[in-house]
Coordinates of C-alpha atoms in Angstrom, one line a residue:
A1 CA -1.0 20.1 17.0
A2 CA 1.4 17.5 18.5
T3 CA 4.2 16.3 16.3
R4 CA 6.5 13.3 16.1
P5 CA 9.9 12.9 14.5
P6 CA 9.8 13.8 10.7
E7 CA 9.7 10.2 9.5
H8 CA 6.5 9.6 11.4
R9 CA 4.8 13.0 11.6
T10 CA 1.3 13.0 13.1
V11 CA -1.4 15.7 13.0
L12 CA -3.6 15.0 16.0
R13 CA -7.0 16.2 17.0
P14 CA -8.0 17.2 20.6
S15 CA -10.8 14.6 20.6
P16 CA -13.2 12.9 18.3
H17 CA -16.1 15.0 19.6
S18 CA -14.3 18.3 19.2
A19 CA -13.2 17.2 15.7
M20 CA -16.8 16.5 14.7
L21 CA -17.9 19.9 16.0
G22 CA -15.0 21.6 14.2
R23 CA -16.0 20.0 10.9
S24 CA -19.6 21.2 11.3
L25 CA -18.5 24.7 12.0
A26 CA -16.1 24.6 9.1
R27 CA -18.9 23.5 6.7
A28 CA -20.9 26.4 8.0
V29 CA -18.2 29.0 7.1
R30 CA -16.8 27.3 4.0
P31 CA -15.4 30.0 1.7
R32 CA -16.8 30.5 -1.8
L33 CA -13.9 29.7 -4.2
S34 CA -13.5 30.6 -7.9
R35 CA -15.4 28.4 -10.3
G36 CA -15.9 28.6 -14.0
L37 CA -13.1 31.1 -14.7
A38 CA -12.3 31.9 -18.3
T39 CA -9.5 30.1 -20.0
G40 CA -6.2 31.7 -19.2
E41 CA -7.2 32.8 -15.7
T42 CA -5.6 31.4 -12.6
Y43 CA -6.5 28.0 -11.1
D44 CA -6.9 27.6 -7.4
M45 CA -4.9 24.4 -7.6
V46 CA -2.9 22.5 -10.1
V47 CA -2.1 18.9 -9.1
I48 CA 0.9 17.2 -10.8
G49 CA 0.2 13.5 -10.9
G50 CA -3.1 11.7 -11.3
G51 CA -2.4 8.6 -9.1
P52 CA -4.1 7.6 -5.8
G53 CA -2.8 10.8 -4.1
G54 CA -3.3 13.2 -7.0
Y55 CA -6.7 12.3 -8.3
P56 CA -8.5 12.4 -4.9
T57 CA -6.8 15.7 -4.3
A58 CA -8.3 17.1 -7.5
I59 CA -11.7 15.6 -6.9
K60 CA -12.0 16.9 -3.3
A61 CA -10.8 20.3 -4.4
G62 CA -13.5 20.3 -7.1
Q63 CA -16.1 19.2 -4.6
L64 CA -15.1 22.1 -2.4
G65 CA -15.6 24.6 -5.2
M66 CA -12.1 25.2 -6.4
K67 CA -11.0 25.6 -10.0
V68 CA -8.6 22.8 -10.3
A69 CA -6.4 21.1 -12.9
C70 CA -4.7 17.7 -12.8
I71 CA -1.7 16.8 -15.0
E72 CA -1.0 13.1 -15.6
M73 CA 1.9 11.9 -17.8
R74 CA 0.8 8.3 -18.1
G75 CA -2.3 9.2 -20.2
R76 CA -4.4 7.1 -17.8
L77 CA -5.5 8.2 -14.4
G78 CA -4.9 6.1 -11.3
G79 CA -1.1 6.1 -11.3
T80 CA 1.1 3.1 -10.6
C81 CA -1.5 1.7 -8.1
L82 CA -4.3 1.4 -10.6
N83 CA -2.4 0.8 -13.8
V84 CA 0.6 -1.4 -12.9
G85 CA 0.4 -1.9 -9.1
C86 CA -2.3 -2.5 -6.5
I87 CA -5.2 -3.3 -8.8
P88 CA -3.7 -5.5 -11.5
S89 CA -1.8 -7.4 -8.9
K90 CA -4.9 -8.0 -6.9
A91 CA -6.7 -9.3 -10.0
L92 CA -3.8 -11.8 -10.5
L93 CA -3.7 -12.7 -6.8
H94 CA -7.4 -13.5 -6.7
S95 CA -7.5 -15.4 -9.9
S96 CA -4.4 -17.4 -9.1
H97 CA -5.9 -18.2 -5.7
L98 CA -9.1 -19.5 -7.3
Y99 CA -7.0 -21.7 -9.6
E100 CA -5.0 -23.2 -6.8
E101 CA -8.2 -23.8 -4.8
A102 CA -9.7 -25.6 -7.7
A103 CA -6.5 -27.6 -8.4
K104 CA -5.8 -28.8 -4.9
G105 CA -7.6 -26.8 -2.2
W106 CA -11.1 -28.3 -2.2
G107 CA -10.3 -31.7 -0.7
P108 CA -11.4 -31.0 2.9
H109 CA -14.9 -30.0 1.5
G110 CA -15.3 -33.3 -0.5
I111 CA -14.9 -31.6 -3.9
S112 CA -12.4 -32.8 -6.5
A113 CA -11.7 -31.5 -10.0
D114 CA -9.7 -33.1 -12.7
N115 CA -7.7 -31.4 -15.4
V116 CA -7.9 -27.9 -14.0
K117 CA -6.2 -25.5 -16.4
M118 CA -5.1 -21.9 -16.4
D119 CA -5.7 -19.8 -19.5
L120 CA -3.1 -17.2 -18.9
D121 CA -4.1 -15.0 -21.9
K122 CA -7.7 -14.9 -20.6
L123 CA -6.5 -14.0 -17.1
M124 CA -4.4 -11.1 -18.4
K125 CA -7.4 -9.9 -20.4
H126 CA -9.5 -9.8 -17.2
K127 CA -6.7 -7.9 -15.5
A128 CA -6.6 -5.4 -18.3
K129 CA -10.4 -5.0 -18.4
T130 CA -10.4 -4.3 -14.7
V131 CA -7.8 -1.5 -15.0
T132 CA -9.5 0.1 -18.1
G133 CA -12.9 0.2 -16.4
L134 CA -11.5 1.8 -13.3
T135 CA -9.4 4.4 -15.0
G136 CA -12.3 5.4 -17.2
G137 CA -14.4 5.8 -14.0
I138 CA -12.0 8.4 -12.6
E139 CA -12.2 10.4 -15.8
G140 CA -16.0 10.4 -15.3
L141 CA -15.5 11.7 -11.8
F142 CA -13.2 14.5 -13.1
K143 CA -16.0 15.6 -15.5
K144 CA -18.6 15.4 -12.7
Y145 CA -16.6 17.7 -10.4
K146 CA -15.3 19.9 -13.2
V147 CA -11.6 19.0 -12.9
D148 CA -9.6 20.0 -16.0
Y149 CA -7.6 17.0 -17.0
F150 CA -4.3 17.4 -18.9
K151 CA -2.5 14.4 -20.4
G152 CA 1.2 15.3 -20.2
K153 CA 4.1 16.0 -17.9
G154 CA 4.0 18.8 -15.4
E155 CA 7.0 20.9 -14.8
I156 CA 7.1 23.7 -12.2
T157 CA 8.7 26.7 -13.9
A158 CA 8.1 29.3 -11.2
P159 CA 6.0 29.7 -8.1
G160 CA 2.4 29.7 -9.3
S161 CA 3.3 28.5 -12.8
V162 CA 3.3 25.0 -14.2
A163 CA 4.3 24.0 -17.8
M164 CA 2.2 21.1 -19.2
H165 CA 4.3 19.2 -21.8
P166 CA 1.7 17.3 -23.9
M167 CA 2.1 13.5 -24.3
E168 CA 1.7 13.8 -28.0
G169 CA 4.5 16.4 -28.2
G170 CA 4.3 20.0 -29.3
P171 CA 4.7 23.3 -27.3
A172 CA 4.1 23.3 -23.6
Q173 CA 1.0 25.0 -22.2
T174 CA 1.5 27.2 -19.1
L175 CA -1.0 26.9 -16.3
S176 CA -1.2 29.7 -13.7
T177 CA -2.3 28.7 -10.3
K178 CA -2.5 29.9 -6.7
N179 CA -1.3 26.5 -5.3
I180 CA 0.7 23.6 -6.7
V181 CA 0.4 20.1 -5.3
I182 CA 3.1 17.6 -6.1
A183 CA 1.7 14.0 -6.3
T184 CA 4.2 12.4 -8.7
G185 CA 4.4 9.0 -6.8
S186 CA 7.2 6.6 -6.9
V187 CA 9.1 4.1 -9.2
P188 CA 10.7 0.7 -8.5
A189 CA 14.0 1.0 -6.7
G190 CA 17.2 -0.6 -7.8
V191 CA 19.2 -3.2 -5.9
P192 CA 21.7 -1.5 -3.7
G193 CA 25.3 -2.3 -4.6
A194 CA 24.4 -4.7 -7.4
T195 CA 24.3 -4.7 -11.1
V196 CA 20.7 -5.5 -12.0
T197 CA 19.5 -4.1 -15.4
V198 CA 15.7 -4.4 -15.6
D199 CA 14.3 -5.0 -19.1
N200 CA 10.6 -5.6 -18.9
D201 CA 10.3 -6.1 -22.7
A202 CA 12.8 -9.0 -22.6
K203 CA 10.8 -10.6 -19.7
V204 CA 13.9 -12.1 -18.0
I205 CA 15.0 -9.4 -15.6
V206 CA 11.8 -7.6 -14.6
D207 CA 10.4 -5.2 -12.0
S208 CA 6.9 -5.4 -10.6
T209 CA 5.5 -3.9 -13.8
G210 CA 7.1 -6.5 -15.9
C211 CA 6.1 -9.3 -13.6
L212 CA 2.4 -8.4 -14.1
D213 CA 2.7 -9.0 -17.8
L214 CA 4.6 -12.2 -18.3
E215 CA 3.3 -14.1 -21.4
K216 CA 3.9 -17.6 -20.1
I217 CA 4.2 -19.2 -16.7
P218 CA 7.9 -19.5 -15.9
E219 CA 9.3 -22.8 -14.6
K220 CA 11.5 -20.9 -12.1
L221 CA 11.3 -17.4 -10.7
I222 CA 13.8 -15.7 -8.4
V223 CA 12.5 -12.8 -6.3
I224 CA 15.0 -10.3 -5.0
G225 CA 13.5 -8.9 -1.8
A226 CA 11.2 -10.4 0.7
G227 CA 8.9 -7.4 1.0
V228 CA 5.3 -6.9 0.2
I229 CA 5.7 -6.7 -3.6
G230 CA 8.0 -9.6 -3.9
L231 CA 5.9 -12.0 -1.8
E232 CA 2.7 -11.0 -3.5
M233 CA 4.1 -11.5 -7.0
G234 CA 5.9 -14.6 -5.9
S235 CA 2.6 -16.0 -4.6
V236 CA 0.8 -15.4 -7.9
W237 CA 3.3 -17.4 -10.0
R238 CA 3.9 -20.1 -7.3
R239 CA 0.1 -20.8 -7.4
L240 CA 0.3 -21.2 -11.1
G241 CA 3.0 -23.8 -10.9
T242 CA 6.3 -21.8 -10.8
E243 CA 9.1 -22.8 -8.5
V244 CA 9.7 -19.6 -6.5
T245 CA 12.9 -18.7 -4.6
V246 CA 13.1 -15.5 -2.6
V247 CA 16.5 -13.9 -1.9
E248 CA 16.7 -11.5 1.0
Y249 CA 19.6 -9.5 2.4
L250 CA 18.1 -9.5 5.9
D251 CA 17.6 -12.5 8.2
R252 CA 13.8 -11.9 8.2
I253 CA 11.0 -11.2 5.7
T254 CA 8.7 -8.1 5.5
P255 CA 10.8 -5.5 7.3
G256 CA 8.6 -3.3 9.5
I257 CA 6.1 -6.0 10.3
D258 CA 5.8 -7.2 13.9
D259 CA 8.5 -9.9 14.3
E260 CA 6.2 -12.6 15.7
I261 CA 3.8 -12.1 12.8
A262 CA 6.7 -12.1 10.2
K263 CA 8.0 -15.4 11.5
K264 CA 4.6 -17.1 11.4
F265 CA 4.0 -15.7 7.9
K266 CA 7.2 -17.1 6.6
Q267 CA 6.3 -20.5 8.0
I268 CA 3.0 -20.4 6.2
L269 CA 4.7 -19.4 2.9
E270 CA 7.2 -22.1 3.2
K271 CA 4.5 -24.7 3.9
Q272 CA 2.9 -23.5 0.6
G273 CA 6.1 -24.2 -1.3
M274 CA 7.9 -20.9 -1.4
K275 CA 11.7 -21.1 -0.9
F276 CA 13.8 -18.6 0.9
K277 CA 17.5 -17.7 0.8
M278 CA 18.0 -15.4 3.8
G279 CA 21.0 -13.3 4.5
Y280 CA 22.3 -13.0 0.9
A281 CA 23.6 -9.9 -0.8
V282 CA 22.9 -9.8 -4.5
K283 CA 25.9 -8.9 -6.7
S284 CA 24.3 -9.1 -10.1
A285 CA 21.3 -10.4 -12.1
T286 CA 21.9 -10.8 -15.8
N287 CA 20.1 -12.1 -18.9
E288 CA 22.2 -15.0 -20.3
G289 CA 20.7 -16.0 -23.6
G290 CA 17.1 -15.7 -22.4
K291 CA 17.7 -17.2 -18.9
G292 CA 18.3 -15.2 -15.7
K293 CA 21.5 -15.7 -13.8
L294 CA 21.8 -14.3 -10.2
V295 CA 25.1 -14.0 -8.4
M296 CA 25.0 -13.5 -4.6
D297 CA 27.2 -13.6 -1.5
P298 CA 26.3 -14.7 2.0
V299 CA 26.1 -11.6 4.2
G300 CA 27.9 -13.4 7.0
G301 CA 30.8 -14.5 4.7
G302 CA 31.4 -17.5 2.6
A303 CA 31.5 -18.7 -1.0
T304 CA 29.7 -16.8 -3.8
E305 CA 26.6 -18.6 -5.0
T306 CA 24.8 -18.6 -8.3
L307 CA 21.1 -19.2 -9.1
E308 CA 19.4 -19.5 -12.4
A309 CA 15.8 -19.0 -13.4
D310 CA 13.5 -18.2 -16.3
V311 CA 12.6 -14.8 -14.7
I312 CA 14.2 -12.7 -12.0
L313 CA 12.0 -10.1 -10.3
S314 CA 13.7 -7.1 -8.7
A315 CA 11.4 -6.1 -5.8
T316 CA 13.5 -4.1 -3.4
G317 CA 11.0 -1.3 -2.7
R318 CA 10.3 2.0 -4.4
V319 CA 11.8 5.5 -4.5
P320 CA 10.1 8.9 -5.1
Y321 CA 9.7 10.0 -8.7
T322 CA 10.6 13.6 -9.1
E323 CA 12.4 13.5 -12.5
G324 CA 11.6 16.5 -14.6
L325 CA 9.4 18.0 -11.9
G326 CA 11.3 21.3 -12.0
A327 CA 12.0 21.4 -8.3
E328 CA 15.4 23.0 -9.0
N329 CA 13.6 25.8 -11.0
V330 CA 12.1 27.1 -7.8
G331 CA 14.3 25.8 -5.1
V332 CA 12.0 23.1 -3.7
K333 CA 14.2 21.1 -1.3
L334 CA 14.6 17.4 -2.0
G335 CA 15.9 15.0 0.6
A336 CA 17.2 11.4 0.5
R337 CA 16.4 9.5 -2.7
G338 CA 14.7 12.5 -4.2
M339 CA 12.0 12.8 -1.6
V340 CA 10.3 16.2 -1.4
E341 CA 10.8 17.7 2.0
I342 CA 7.6 19.0 3.6
D343 CA 6.4 20.3 7.0
D344 CA 3.5 18.9 9.0
H345 CA 1.0 20.6 6.7
F346 CA 2.4 19.2 3.5
A347 CA 4.1 22.5 2.6
T348 CA 7.4 22.6 0.9
N349 CA 10.0 25.4 1.6
V350 CA 8.5 27.3 -1.3
P351 CA 5.2 29.1 -0.5
G352 CA 2.3 27.8 -2.5
I353 CA 3.9 24.5 -3.3
Y354 CA 2.8 21.3 -1.4
A355 CA 3.6 17.6 -1.8
I356 CA 1.9 14.4 -0.8
G357 CA 2.0 10.6 -1.2
D358 CA 5.0 8.5 -2.2
A359 CA 6.9 11.7 -3.2
V360 CA 7.2 12.6 0.5
R361 CA 8.2 10.8 3.8
G362 CA 6.2 8.1 5.3
A363 CA 4.7 4.8 4.2
M364 CA 4.4 4.3 0.4
L365 CA 0.7 3.3 0.5
A366 CA -2.1 4.3 -1.9
H367 CA -4.5 4.9 1.0
K368 CA -2.0 7.1 2.9
A369 CA -1.6 9.2 -0.3
E370 CA -5.4 9.5 -0.7
E371 CA -5.8 10.7 2.9
E372 CA -3.1 13.3 2.4
G373 CA -4.6 14.4 -0.8
I374 CA -8.0 15.0 0.8
A375 CA -6.4 16.7 3.8
I376 CA -4.4 19.2 1.7
A377 CA -7.5 20.0 -0.4
E378 CA -9.4 20.7 2.8
Q379 CA -6.6 22.8 4.2
L380 CA -6.4 25.0 1.1
A381 CA -10.2 25.4 1.2
G382 CA -9.9 26.8 4.8
L383 CA -11.0 23.6 6.5
G384 CA -9.1 21.4 9.1
G385 CA -7.8 18.6 7.0
H386 CA -5.6 16.2 8.9
V387 CA -4.1 12.7 8.7
N388 CA -3.6 10.5 11.8
Y389 CA -0.4 8.6 10.9
D390 CA -0.8 6.3 13.9
A391 CA -3.9 4.8 12.3
I392 CA -2.8 3.9 8.7
P393 CA -3.2 0.2 8.0
G394 CA -0.9 -1.9 5.9
V395 CA -1.9 -5.1 4.1
I396 CA -0.1 -7.9 2.3
Y397 CA -2.6 -9.6 -0.1
T398 CA -1.2 -13.1 -0.1
H399 CA -3.3 -16.0 1.2
P400 CA -3.6 -15.8 4.1
E401 CA -3.4 -12.0 4.1
V402 CA -1.3 -10.1 6.6
A403 CA -2.6 -6.8 8.0
S404 CA -1.5 -4.4 10.7
V405 CA -2.0 -1.0 12.2
G406 CA -0.2 0.9 14.9
K407 CA 3.0 -0.1 16.7
T408 CA 4.9 -3.4 16.6
E409 CA 6.2 -5.1 19.7
E410 CA 9.7 -4.1 18.7
Q411 CA 8.8 -0.4 18.4
L412 CA 7.2 -0.4 21.8
K413 CA 10.2 -2.0 23.4
G414 CA 12.5 0.5 21.7
E415 CA 10.4 3.4 22.9
G416 CA 10.2 2.1 26.5
V417 CA 6.4 1.8 26.5
A418 CA 4.8 -0.5 29.0
Y419 CA 2.5 -2.8 27.1
K420 CA 0.5 -6.0 27.3
V421 CA 0.0 -8.6 24.5
G422 CA -3.2 -10.5 23.7
T423 CA -3.4 -13.2 20.9
F424 CA -6.0 -15.5 19.6
P425 CA -5.4 -18.2 16.9
F426 CA -7.8 -18.9 14.1
M427 CA -7.5 -22.7 14.9
A428 CA -9.8 -21.8 17.8
N429 CA -12.3 -19.9 15.7
S430 CA -15.4 -21.8 14.6
R431 CA -15.9 -20.1 11.2
A432 CA -12.2 -20.5 10.2
R433 CA -12.4 -24.2 11.1
A434 CA -15.6 -24.7 9.2
M435 CA -13.9 -23.1 6.1
A436 CA -10.8 -25.3 6.6
D437 CA -8.9 -22.0 6.4
A438 CA -7.5 -21.6 9.9
D439 CA -3.9 -20.5 9.4
G440 CA -3.1 -17.3 11.4
L441 CA -3.9 -15.3 14.4
V442 CA -4.9 -11.9 15.8
K443 CA -2.4 -10.0 18.0
F444 CA -3.3 -7.0 20.2
L445 CA -0.8 -4.6 21.8
I446 CA -2.2 -2.4 24.5
Q447 CA -1.0 0.2 27.0
D448 CA -0.1 -1.3 30.4
G449 CA -0.9 1.2 33.2
G450 CA -1.0 5.0 33.3
A451 CA -3.7 7.4 32.2
H452 CA -4.3 5.4 29.0
D453 CA -4.3 1.9 30.5
G454 CA -5.7 -0.6 28.1
M455 CA -5.7 1.7 25.1
V456 CA -4.9 -0.1 21.8
L457 CA -1.4 0.6 20.5
G458 CA -1.2 -1.9 17.7
I459 CA -3.1 -4.7 16.0
H460 CA -1.6 -7.4 13.8
I461 CA -3.5 -10.1 11.9
I462 CA -2.8 -13.1 9.7
A463 CA -6.0 -14.4 8.2
S464 CA -7.7 -15.1 4.9
N465 CA -9.7 -11.8 5.3
A466 CA -7.1 -9.8 7.4
G467 CA -7.3 -6.8 5.0
E468 CA -11.0 -6.4 5.7
M469 CA -10.8 -7.2 9.4
I470 CA -8.1 -4.6 10.1
A471 CA -10.6 -1.8 9.4
E472 CA -12.2 -2.5 12.8
G473 CA -8.9 -2.0 14.4
V474 CA -8.2 1.2 12.5
L475 CA -11.5 2.7 13.6
A476 CA -10.8 1.6 17.2
M477 CA -7.5 3.3 17.2
E478 CA -8.8 6.5 15.5
Y479 CA -11.2 6.9 18.4
G480 CA -8.7 5.9 21.1
A481 CA -10.6 2.7 22.1
S482 CA -9.4 0.3 24.7
A483 CA -9.2 -3.5 24.3
E484 CA -12.0 -3.8 26.7
D485 CA -14.2 -1.5 24.5
I486 CA -13.7 -4.1 21.7
G487 CA -13.9 -7.1 23.9
R488 CA -17.3 -5.9 25.3
T489 CA -18.7 -5.2 21.8
C490 CA -20.9 -8.0 20.5
H491 CA -19.5 -9.7 17.3
A492 CA -21.8 -12.0 15.2
H493 CA -21.4 -15.7 15.5
P494 CA -19.9 -17.5 13.7
T495 CA -17.5 -15.1 12.1
M496 CA -13.8 -14.7 11.6
S497 CA -14.1 -11.3 13.5
E498 CA -14.9 -13.1 16.7
A499 CA -11.1 -13.9 16.8
F500 CA -10.6 -10.1 16.8
K501 CA -12.8 -9.7 19.8
E502 CA -11.2 -12.6 21.6
A503 CA -7.7 -11.3 21.0
A504 CA -8.8 -8.1 22.6
M505 CA -10.2 -10.0 25.6
S506 CA -6.9 -11.9 25.8
A507 CA -5.0 -8.6 26.1
Y508 CA -6.9 -7.3 29.2
G509 CA -8.2 -10.6 30.6
K510 CA -8.9 -14.0 29.2
P511 CA -10.6 -15.2 26.0
I512 CA -13.5 -17.6 26.1
H513 CA -12.4 -20.1 23.5
F514 CA -8.7 -20.5 24.1

């Protein structure tokens, strides 16, 4: 297996065809694993954490015939993503978008609506109902695949031994196991070098969890950090009428996103009414009698500035959660910010202990964690589980959405890779124009010359449905497609995805409609 530097490890397959053959052979020789062992006997696997990495690991292990247990301290499966992250935020993002459309977005279609109102309490109930239904569904899947579910906190006490501390208190229960998988996820990060005390109950200085549960629409919101979480949450409340100001240390938004895409995205957000204060270092955020006060200094020097708002959201990223895990009990190595150190097969330095998801290196994405969970379950079952880290998409669920997979232009320049660029704007796409929703573009980056001339290296999209459209790009990159492969594939007309095809055509030749 080829490897890349630790922060971007990749387990590669020889080819798609050999991979499919390998999977078929693996299924034919799949080992018979223990099932239905009596209480007190050894598990094949104990998963610590029931989030988007942990619960798929447990389900896949159960599907493969293992005797498996999953320990979740929240008391509800799905982790941060399902309970206080991806899913509730998407419920608020969709509902707030519908509200904004009704209030002022239907004009081009000849539709007008008077006295449009938002019932925030009803919106929050919809969000809660969505979460409850999905968490209950995972419990049903655990029962279906015979996964033992423990509500409590898992602590590794020795290799092959996990203490389950029940949520309701009382003595710990010891689970013996052949393998331990750490899937404890992450928690909101603090603001480096600043005094910012989050108190979600007070609803003035909040993190992403608190911002999902505000009881009234604030007049003013300050967002610390112009990353994915901050821009999504800022968009929710801006649509509902809040004046939103984003404070960012860097001179650009969305670090890690292709620079051209980030600049265009910022312009769109500004046009929507979001304000930005770029190049400022936050010194403090405090609750002053029920109002938020933020003190900041210009990074390039200058006078200290103060902003006030009803709510201040701290959204400077996330850090691995390993508190109380018991890593020190067995000598599991932890790296920067508490990250569990692993090799290219998810193994820690302690035999029989593995780690996945936000607790380890790489992008903190729910779908990346899920892929790793499935891969480690397959590996421990004797199959060839793998994750191709060059084909992991990222999506920002604003409107329009931003989606990307593969390399950015800046990365390719830094690596000295010869490449070509192809772009296509949605202003030239008939479906987007018909919907009066034509902000954005599709951008292709492809290999220029050499044995892999024309191969897709990166795809970046701003579009109302970018999060769905990017899947075609992920599939193309998974199978090593060229831009011409995509450009010569028929796409239905009229669709937004025709812009995807024409951007590919632009990369190796010329598009038809631009």
